[in-house]
Amino acid sequence: PPIIFLGIGAMTDFGPLIANPKSLLMGAGAQLGVFLAFIGAKALGFNPGESSAIGIIGGADGPTAIYVTQKLAPHLLSTIAIAAYSYMALIPIIQPFFMRLFTTKAQRQIRMDNLRTVSKKEKLVFPIVVTLIVGILLPDALPLLGMLMLGNFMKESLSVERLVKTASNELMNIVTIFLGLIVGTKAVGDTFLSAQTLGIIFMGLAAFVFGTIGGILTAQVINLFSKKKINPLIGATGLSAVPMASRVANEIALQYDPKNHVLQYCMASNISGVIGSAVAAGVLISFLG
């Protein structure tokens, strides 16, 4: 998972996030599903480590889910990984219903201004600052977030283009293949085909749904205190599923106003979700690892 985060960082533009720092709040709000599912899983009889692995499905980040499960509940690795990637793939089916349920037609038509241009210096300073802050406050999140920021710093430095190309393409593809193979070898019948698996699948779905709702409600709360309103569809992209969640939110906004392109804002919130899920993982590992 850390090497996958290196590749993600190497092909991610943090510009939209830097230009719209409010997105960090939506990325944080979308982690609601992680902690609600953690509580729900404990209520169903799972131990704290297993509950953490189930809850992190709500972050909609496959590598993070695998990383947390390896640390806290390795016997559930195959089930958690398959549930996490399945729900990520089902975003176009699951999210639109809740996007419409928790927003009004007028809110879905809110237009967003173009984001300001972010300087090269800002893009170079951002990963360094994030790494320092996370390293001091939550070192358990550094294996993921630190690699994400390293990949992005490599990209923005323009000094190691060959390494950036390798990290974001060949290396990431190779690691993904091996990661899939390893997860597959652990998906044995007596572990995967059980009543416990049904509980994990159900709580994983709940985590995913409440993560979507949490992001939308966070955008709604921001609007209560802001003169310039945010299209709450953007909040639903506070999950870490980049860029699928952003595409879905943008498509829904265009359905209600063909000229309302919110993709840049959605990507800012989406990237915040990547950071938020890694922080949530660090919190769970620091308390239970």
mmCIF file of C-alpha atoms in Angstrom:
data_model
loop_
_atom_site.group_PDB
_atom_site.id
_atom_site.type_symbol
_atom_site.label_atom_id
_atom_site.label_comp_id
_atom_site.label_asym_id
_atom_site.label_seq_id
_atom_site.Cartn_x
_atom_site.Cartn_y
_atom_site.Cartn_z
ATOM 1 C CA PRO A 1 0.000 0.000 0.000
ATOM 2 C CA PRO A 2 2.693 2.630 0.713
ATOM 3 C CA ILE A 3 4.205 2.087 -2.744
ATOM 4 C CA ILE A 4 0.745 2.506 -4.306
ATOM 5 C CA PHE A 5 0.422 5.780 -2.390
ATOM 6 C CA LEU A 6 3.779 6.843 -3.858
ATOM 7 C CA GLY A 7 2.347 6.266 -7.329
ATOM 8 C CA ILE A 8 -0.881 8.104 -6.499
ATOM 9 C CA GLY A 9 1.101 11.082 -5.276
ATOM 10 C CA ALA A 10 3.228 11.061 -8.415
ATOM 11 C CA MET A 11 0.181 11.497 -10.643
ATOM 12 C CA THR A 12 -1.938 13.789 -8.427
ATOM 13 C CA ASP A 13 -2.279 17.546 -8.752
ATOM 14 C CA PHE A 14 -2.816 19.095 -5.321
ATOM 15 C CA GLY A 15 -3.538 22.466 -6.933
ATOM 16 C CA PRO A 16 -7.357 22.319 -6.517
ATOM 17 C CA LEU A 17 -6.966 21.419 -2.841
ATOM 18 C CA ILE A 18 -4.449 24.190 -2.177
ATOM 19 C CA ALA A 19 -6.708 26.692 -3.947
ATOM 20 C CA ASN A 20 -9.736 25.579 -1.922
ATOM 21 C CA PRO A 21 -8.577 24.502 1.569
ATOM 22 C CA LYS A 22 -12.210 24.183 2.756
ATOM 23 C CA SER A 23 -12.117 20.866 0.939
ATOM 24 C CA LEU A 24 -10.105 19.452 3.837
ATOM 25 C CA LEU A 25 -13.193 19.815 6.023
ATOM 26 C CA MET A 26 -15.261 17.752 3.592
ATOM 27 C CA GLY A 27 -12.539 15.117 3.412
ATOM 28 C CA ALA A 28 -12.602 14.969 7.210
ATOM 29 C CA GLY A 29 -16.406 14.886 7.374
ATOM 30 C CA ALA A 30 -16.535 11.954 4.975
ATOM 31 C CA GLN A 31 -14.612 9.867 7.531
ATOM 32 C CA LEU A 32 -17.813 9.793 9.614
ATOM 33 C CA GLY A 33 -18.593 6.424 8.054
ATOM 34 C CA VAL A 34 -15.301 4.951 9.273
ATOM 35 C CA PHE A 35 -15.986 5.643 12.929
ATOM 36 C CA LEU A 36 -19.721 4.898 12.855
ATOM 37 C CA ALA A 37 -18.991 1.537 11.235
ATOM 38 C CA PHE A 38 -16.298 0.919 13.869
ATOM 39 C CA ILE A 39 -18.915 1.416 16.597
ATOM 40 C CA GLY A 40 -21.473 -0.708 14.725
ATOM 41 C CA ALA A 41 -19.019 -3.552 14.172
ATOM 42 C CA LYS A 42 -18.128 -3.626 17.868
ATOM 43 C CA ALA A 43 -21.835 -3.795 18.681
ATOM 44 C CA LEU A 44 -22.091 -6.860 16.408
ATOM 45 C CA GLY A 45 -19.378 -8.621 18.410
ATOM 46 C CA PHE A 46 -16.221 -7.924 16.394
ATOM 47 C CA ASN A 47 -13.112 -7.114 18.426
ATOM 48 C CA PRO A 48 -11.541 -3.601 18.205
ATOM 49 C CA GLY A 49 -8.959 -4.598 15.571
ATOM 50 C CA GLU A 50 -11.570 -6.256 13.367
ATOM 51 C CA SER A 51 -13.933 -3.312 13.864
ATOM 52 C CA SER A 52 -11.204 -0.924 12.720
ATOM 53 C CA ALA A 53 -10.582 -2.941 9.569
ATOM 54 C CA ILE A 54 -14.317 -2.992 8.816
ATOM 55 C CA GLY A 55 -14.716 0.717 9.517
ATOM 56 C CA ILE A 56 -11.892 1.781 7.209
ATOM 57 C CA ILE A 57 -13.895 0.415 4.263
ATOM 58 C CA GLY A 58 -15.852 3.669 4.613
ATOM 59 C CA GLY A 59 -12.806 5.606 3.490
ATOM 60 C CA ALA A 60 -13.265 4.088 0.006
ATOM 61 C CA ASP A 61 -9.540 3.514 -0.302
ATOM 62 C CA GLY A 62 -8.452 -0.034 -1.107
ATOM 63 C CA PRO A 63 -4.746 0.290 -0.216
ATOM 64 C CA THR A 64 -5.574 1.982 3.101
ATOM 65 C CA ALA A 65 -8.097 -0.743 3.944
ATOM 66 C CA ILE A 66 -5.483 -3.404 3.202
ATOM 67 C CA TYR A 67 -2.834 -1.563 5.244
ATOM 68 C CA VAL A 68 -5.059 -1.250 8.333
ATOM 69 C CA THR A 69 -6.238 -4.849 8.043
ATOM 70 C CA GLN A 70 -2.653 -6.109 7.792
ATOM 71 C CA LYS A 71 -1.856 -4.292 11.020
ATOM 72 C CA LEU A 72 -4.973 -5.006 13.083
ATOM 73 C CA ALA A 73 -6.877 -7.994 11.640
ATOM 74 C CA PRO A 74 -4.767 -9.911 9.096
ATOM 75 C CA HIS A 75 -7.142 -12.918 9.147
ATOM 76 C CA LEU A 76 -9.814 -10.701 7.516
ATOM 77 C CA LEU A 77 -7.557 -9.403 4.736
ATOM 78 C CA SER A 78 -9.325 -11.066 1.804
ATOM 79 C CA THR A 79 -12.831 -10.173 2.973
ATOM 80 C CA ILE A 80 -11.987 -6.539 3.759
ATOM 81 C CA ALA A 81 -10.081 -6.042 0.505
ATOM 82 C CA ILE A 82 -12.830 -7.508 -1.666
ATOM 83 C CA ALA A 83 -15.525 -5.499 0.152
ATOM 84 C CA ALA A 84 -13.531 -2.257 -0.132
ATOM 85 C CA TYR A 85 -12.791 -2.590 -3.848
ATOM 86 C CA SER A 86 -16.335 -3.790 -4.598
ATOM 87 C CA TYR A 87 -17.933 -0.720 -3.047
ATOM 88 C CA MET A 88 -15.428 1.547 -4.793
ATOM 89 C CA ALA A 89 -16.493 0.012 -8.103
ATOM 90 C CA LEU A 90 -20.171 0.505 -7.195
ATOM 91 C CA ILE A 91 -19.847 4.263 -6.574
ATOM 92 C CA PRO A 92 -21.882 5.168 -9.719
ATOM 93 C CA ILE A 93 -24.708 2.990 -8.384
ATOM 94 C CA ILE A 94 -24.594 3.758 -4.650
ATOM 95 C CA GLN A 95 -23.732 7.440 -4.386
ATOM 96 C CA PRO A 96 -26.263 9.176 -6.713
ATOM 97 C CA PHE A 97 -29.241 8.102 -4.572
ATOM 98 C CA PHE A 98 -27.781 9.636 -1.410
ATOM 99 C CA MET A 99 -26.516 12.709 -3.264
ATOM 100 C CA ARG A 100 -30.079 13.465 -4.322
ATOM 101 C CA LEU A 101 -31.623 12.433 -0.989
ATOM 102 C CA PHE A 102 -29.554 14.871 1.077
ATOM 103 C CA THR A 103 -29.556 17.845 -1.317
ATOM 104 C CA THR A 104 -32.257 19.979 -2.889
ATOM 105 C CA LYS A 105 -32.562 20.740 -6.591
ATOM 106 C CA ALA A 106 -31.549 24.350 -5.922
ATOM 107 C CA GLN A 107 -28.450 23.216 -4.031
ATOM 108 C CA ARG A 108 -27.441 20.878 -6.841
ATOM 109 C CA GLN A 109 -27.577 23.870 -9.198
ATOM 110 C CA ILE A 110 -25.186 26.056 -7.182
ATOM 111 C CA ARG A 111 -22.428 27.221 -9.514
ATOM 112 C CA MET A 112 -18.839 27.406 -8.378
ATOM 113 C CA ASP A 113 -16.337 30.050 -9.466
ATOM 114 C CA ASN A 114 -13.139 29.042 -11.215
ATOM 115 C CA LEU A 115 -10.366 28.211 -8.769
ATOM 116 C CA ARG A 116 -7.373 30.518 -8.530
ATOM 117 C CA THR A 117 -4.076 29.543 -10.117
ATOM 118 C CA VAL A 118 -1.736 27.887 -7.630
ATOM 119 C CA SER A 119 1.951 28.766 -7.844
ATOM 120 C CA LYS A 120 4.738 26.234 -8.241
ATOM 121 C CA LYS A 121 6.187 27.292 -4.883
ATOM 122 C CA GLU A 122 2.889 26.473 -3.135
ATOM 123 C CA LYS A 123 2.814 23.050 -4.746
ATOM 124 C CA LEU A 124 6.365 22.341 -3.547
ATOM 125 C CA VAL A 125 5.795 23.585 -0.003
ATOM 126 C CA PHE A 126 2.455 21.800 0.534
ATOM 127 C CA PRO A 127 3.716 18.166 0.677
ATOM 128 C CA ILE A 128 6.587 19.183 2.959
ATOM 129 C CA VAL A 129 4.275 20.982 5.393
ATOM 130 C CA VAL A 130 1.735 18.130 5.434
ATOM 131 C CA THR A 131 4.476 15.561 6.074
ATOM 132 C CA LEU A 132 5.903 17.581 8.969
ATOM 133 C CA ILE A 133 2.507 18.161 10.591
ATOM 134 C CA VAL A 134 1.413 14.528 10.258
ATOM 135 C CA GLY A 135 4.834 13.266 11.349
ATOM 136 C CA ILE A 136 4.623 15.269 14.562
ATOM 137 C CA LEU A 137 0.948 14.734 15.396
ATOM 138 C CA LEU A 138 0.213 11.283 13.973
ATOM 139 C CA PRO A 139 3.344 9.321 13.026
ATOM 140 C CA ASP A 140 1.340 6.121 12.439
ATOM 141 C CA ALA A 141 -0.156 7.743 9.330
ATOM 142 C CA LEU A 142 3.241 8.552 7.814
ATOM 143 C CA PRO A 143 3.835 5.260 5.949
ATOM 144 C CA LEU A 144 0.860 6.156 3.736
ATOM 145 C CA LEU A 145 0.706 9.951 3.813
ATOM 146 C CA GLY A 146 4.475 10.359 3.738
ATOM 147 C CA MET A 147 4.724 8.257 0.592
ATOM 148 C CA LEU A 148 1.803 10.156 -0.971
ATOM 149 C CA MET A 149 3.558 13.459 -0.334
ATOM 150 C CA LEU A 150 6.933 12.120 -1.495
ATOM 151 C CA GLY A 151 5.427 11.056 -4.810
ATOM 152 C CA ASN A 152 3.802 14.449 -5.236
ATOM 153 C CA PHE A 153 6.996 16.325 -4.325
ATOM 154 C CA MET A 154 8.888 14.290 -6.914
ATOM 155 C CA LYS A 155 6.261 15.229 -9.511
ATOM 156 C CA GLU A 156 6.250 18.940 -8.711
ATOM 157 C CA SER A 157 10.040 19.249 -8.481
ATOM 158 C CA LEU A 158 10.383 18.427 -12.213
ATOM 159 C CA SER A 159 13.821 17.026 -11.362
ATOM 160 C CA VAL A 160 13.200 13.278 -11.494
ATOM 161 C CA GLU A 161 10.784 12.844 -14.382
ATOM 162 C CA ARG A 162 11.950 9.300 -15.144
ATOM 163 C CA LEU A 163 11.316 8.208 -11.535
ATOM 164 C CA VAL A 164 7.930 9.921 -11.522
ATOM 165 C CA LYS A 165 6.937 8.094 -14.710
ATOM 166 C CA THR A 166 8.057 4.776 -13.240
ATOM 167 C CA ALA A 167 6.313 5.331 -9.887
ATOM 168 C CA SER A 168 3.006 6.357 -11.466
ATOM 169 C CA ASN A 169 2.963 3.686 -14.175
ATOM 170 C CA GLU A 170 5.175 0.575 -14.254
ATOM 171 C CA LEU A 171 5.917 0.309 -10.515
ATOM 172 C CA MET A 172 2.331 1.002 -9.475
ATOM 173 C CA ASN A 173 0.966 -1.525 -11.970
ATOM 174 C CA ILE A 174 3.401 -4.223 -10.832
ATOM 175 C CA VAL A 175 2.599 -3.664 -7.157
ATOM 176 C CA THR A 176 -1.148 -3.689 -7.873
ATOM 177 C CA ILE A 177 -0.842 -7.055 -9.636
ATOM 178 C CA PHE A 178 1.093 -8.600 -6.746
ATOM 179 C CA LEU A 179 -1.257 -7.068 -4.192
ATOM 180 C CA GLY A 180 -4.242 -8.591 -5.976
ATOM 181 C CA LEU A 181 -2.539 -11.990 -6.148
ATOM 182 C CA ILE A 182 -1.686 -11.941 -2.434
ATOM 183 C CA VAL A 183 -5.242 -11.019 -1.466
ATOM 184 C CA GLY A 184 -6.568 -13.746 -3.763
ATOM 185 C CA THR A 185 -4.411 -16.425 -2.142
ATOM 186 C CA LYS A 186 -5.968 -15.598 1.232
ATOM 187 C CA ALA A 187 -9.573 -15.829 -0.018
ATOM 188 C CA VAL A 188 -10.017 -19.446 1.072
ATOM 189 C CA GLY A 189 -13.520 -20.867 1.338
ATOM 190 C CA ASP A 190 -13.735 -21.520 5.097
ATOM 191 C CA THR A 191 -12.761 -17.904 5.792
ATOM 192 C CA PHE A 192 -14.607 -16.108 3.050
ATOM 193 C CA LEU A 193 -17.853 -18.102 2.839
ATOM 194 C CA SER A 194 -19.162 -17.536 6.353
ATOM 195 C CA ALA A 195 -21.828 -15.636 8.289
ATOM 196 C CA GLN A 196 -19.091 -13.329 9.590
ATOM 197 C CA THR A 197 -18.392 -12.252 6.021
ATOM 198 C CA LEU A 198 -22.019 -11.157 5.602
ATOM 199 C CA GLY A 199 -21.655 -8.950 8.677
ATOM 200 C CA ILE A 200 -18.492 -7.407 7.247
ATOM 201 C CA ILE A 201 -20.126 -6.777 3.866
ATOM 202 C CA PHE A 202 -23.143 -5.157 5.542
ATOM 203 C CA MET A 203 -21.096 -2.928 7.866
ATOM 204 C CA GLY A 204 -18.755 -2.040 4.990
ATOM 205 C CA LEU A 205 -21.728 -0.808 2.993
ATOM 206 C CA ALA A 206 -22.959 1.180 6.002
ATOM 207 C CA ALA A 207 -19.499 2.749 6.365
ATOM 208 C CA PHE A 208 -19.474 3.708 2.700
ATOM 209 C CA VAL A 209 -22.990 5.206 2.819
ATOM 210 C CA PHE A 210 -22.387 7.187 6.009
ATOM 211 C CA GLY A 211 -19.089 8.444 4.584
ATOM 212 C CA THR A 212 -20.984 9.857 1.603
ATOM 213 C CA ILE A 213 -23.622 11.390 3.865
ATOM 214 C CA GLY A 214 -20.975 12.813 6.203
ATOM 215 C CA GLY A 215 -19.265 14.665 3.362
ATOM 216 C CA ILE A 216 -22.547 16.116 2.088
ATOM 217 C CA LEU A 217 -23.623 17.234 5.560
ATOM 218 C CA THR A 218 -20.222 18.847 6.132
ATOM 219 C CA ALA A 219 -20.738 20.940 2.990
ATOM 220 C CA GLN A 220 -24.214 21.861 4.268
ATOM 221 C CA VAL A 221 -22.761 23.007 7.598
ATOM 222 C CA ILE A 222 -20.069 25.073 5.842
ATOM 223 C CA ASN A 223 -22.850 26.800 3.884
ATOM 224 C CA LEU A 224 -24.489 27.887 7.147
ATOM 225 C CA PHE A 225 -21.443 30.012 7.985
ATOM 226 C CA SER A 226 -20.308 31.058 4.502
ATOM 227 C CA LYS A 227 -21.576 33.837 2.251
ATOM 228 C CA LYS A 228 -20.312 32.016 -0.828
ATOM 229 C CA LYS A 229 -22.254 28.768 -0.926
ATOM 230 C CA ILE A 230 -20.730 25.402 -1.838
ATOM 231 C CA ASN A 231 -22.551 22.939 -4.053
ATOM 232 C CA PRO A 232 -23.103 20.114 -1.511
ATOM 233 C CA LEU A 233 -22.608 17.480 -4.203
ATOM 234 C CA ILE A 234 -18.924 18.278 -3.778
ATOM 235 C CA GLY A 235 -19.062 16.996 -0.198
ATOM 236 C CA ALA A 236 -19.952 13.498 -1.402
ATOM 237 C CA THR A 237 -16.515 13.291 -3.022
ATOM 238 C CA GLY A 238 -14.835 13.517 0.378
ATOM 239 C CA LEU A 239 -14.382 9.768 0.040
ATOM 240 C CA SER A 240 -11.030 8.598 -1.210
ATOM 241 C CA ALA A 241 -12.218 7.018 -4.475
ATOM 242 C CA VAL A 242 -10.276 9.192 -6.924
ATOM 243 C CA PRO A 243 -11.445 10.134 -9.537
ATOM 244 C CA MET A 244 -14.651 8.045 -9.740
ATOM 245 C CA ALA A 245 -16.529 9.954 -7.011
ATOM 246 C CA SER A 246 -15.614 13.274 -8.660
ATOM 247 C CA ARG A 247 -16.890 12.135 -12.040
ATOM 248 C CA VAL A 248 -20.199 10.973 -10.549
ATOM 249 C CA ALA A 249 -20.781 14.247 -8.662
ATOM 250 C CA ASN A 250 -19.876 16.326 -11.705
ATOM 251 C CA GLU A 251 -22.243 14.328 -13.925
ATOM 252 C CA ILE A 252 -25.119 14.851 -11.499
ATOM 253 C CA ALA A 253 -24.441 18.595 -11.328
ATOM 254 C CA LEU A 254 -24.492 18.741 -15.142
ATOM 255 C CA GLN A 255 -27.850 16.958 -15.213
ATOM 256 C CA TYR A 256 -29.436 19.906 -13.393
ATOM 257 C CA ASP A 257 -27.385 22.604 -15.145
ATOM 258 C CA PRO A 258 -25.447 21.669 -18.310
ATOM 259 C CA LYS A 259 -23.012 24.537 -17.705
ATOM 260 C CA ASN A 260 -22.312 23.770 -14.064
ATOM 261 C CA HIS A 261 -18.885 22.114 -14.084
ATOM 262 C CA VAL A 262 -17.797 21.362 -10.510
ATOM 263 C CA LEU A 263 -15.090 18.816 -11.325
ATOM 264 C CA GLN A 264 -12.169 20.906 -10.019
ATOM 265 C CA TYR A 265 -13.851 21.376 -6.650
ATOM 266 C CA CYS A 266 -14.795 17.713 -6.556
ATOM 267 C CA MET A 267 -11.190 16.707 -7.154
ATOM 268 C CA ALA A 268 -10.063 18.963 -4.299
ATOM 269 C CA SER A 269 -12.520 17.235 -1.964
ATOM 270 C CA ASN A 270 -11.575 13.823 -3.390
ATOM 271 C CA ILE A 271 -7.881 14.406 -2.718
ATOM 272 C CA SER A 272 -8.797 15.558 0.790
ATOM 273 C CA GLY A 273 -10.510 12.202 1.186
ATOM 274 C CA VAL A 274 -7.253 10.406 0.382
ATOM 275 C CA ILE A 275 -5.537 12.403 3.120
ATOM 276 C CA GLY A 276 -8.490 11.948 5.478
ATOM 277 C CA SER A 277 -8.620 8.165 5.084
ATOM 278 C CA ALA A 278 -4.879 7.895 5.728
ATOM 279 C CA VAL A 279 -5.260 10.037 8.867
ATOM 280 C CA ALA A 280 -8.202 7.908 10.018
ATOM 281 C CA ALA A 281 -6.060 4.817 9.471
ATOM 282 C CA GLY A 282 -3.268 6.375 11.525
ATOM 283 C CA VAL A 283 -5.676 7.174 14.363
ATOM 284 C CA LEU A 284 -7.004 3.609 14.473
ATOM 285 C CA ILE A 285 -3.523 2.071 14.338
ATOM 286 C CA SER A 286 -2.128 4.438 16.986
ATOM 287 C CA PHE A 287 -4.862 3.485 19.459
ATOM 288 C CA LEU A 288 -5.199 -0.208 18.658
ATOM 289 C CA GLY A 289 -1.967 -1.269 16.962
#
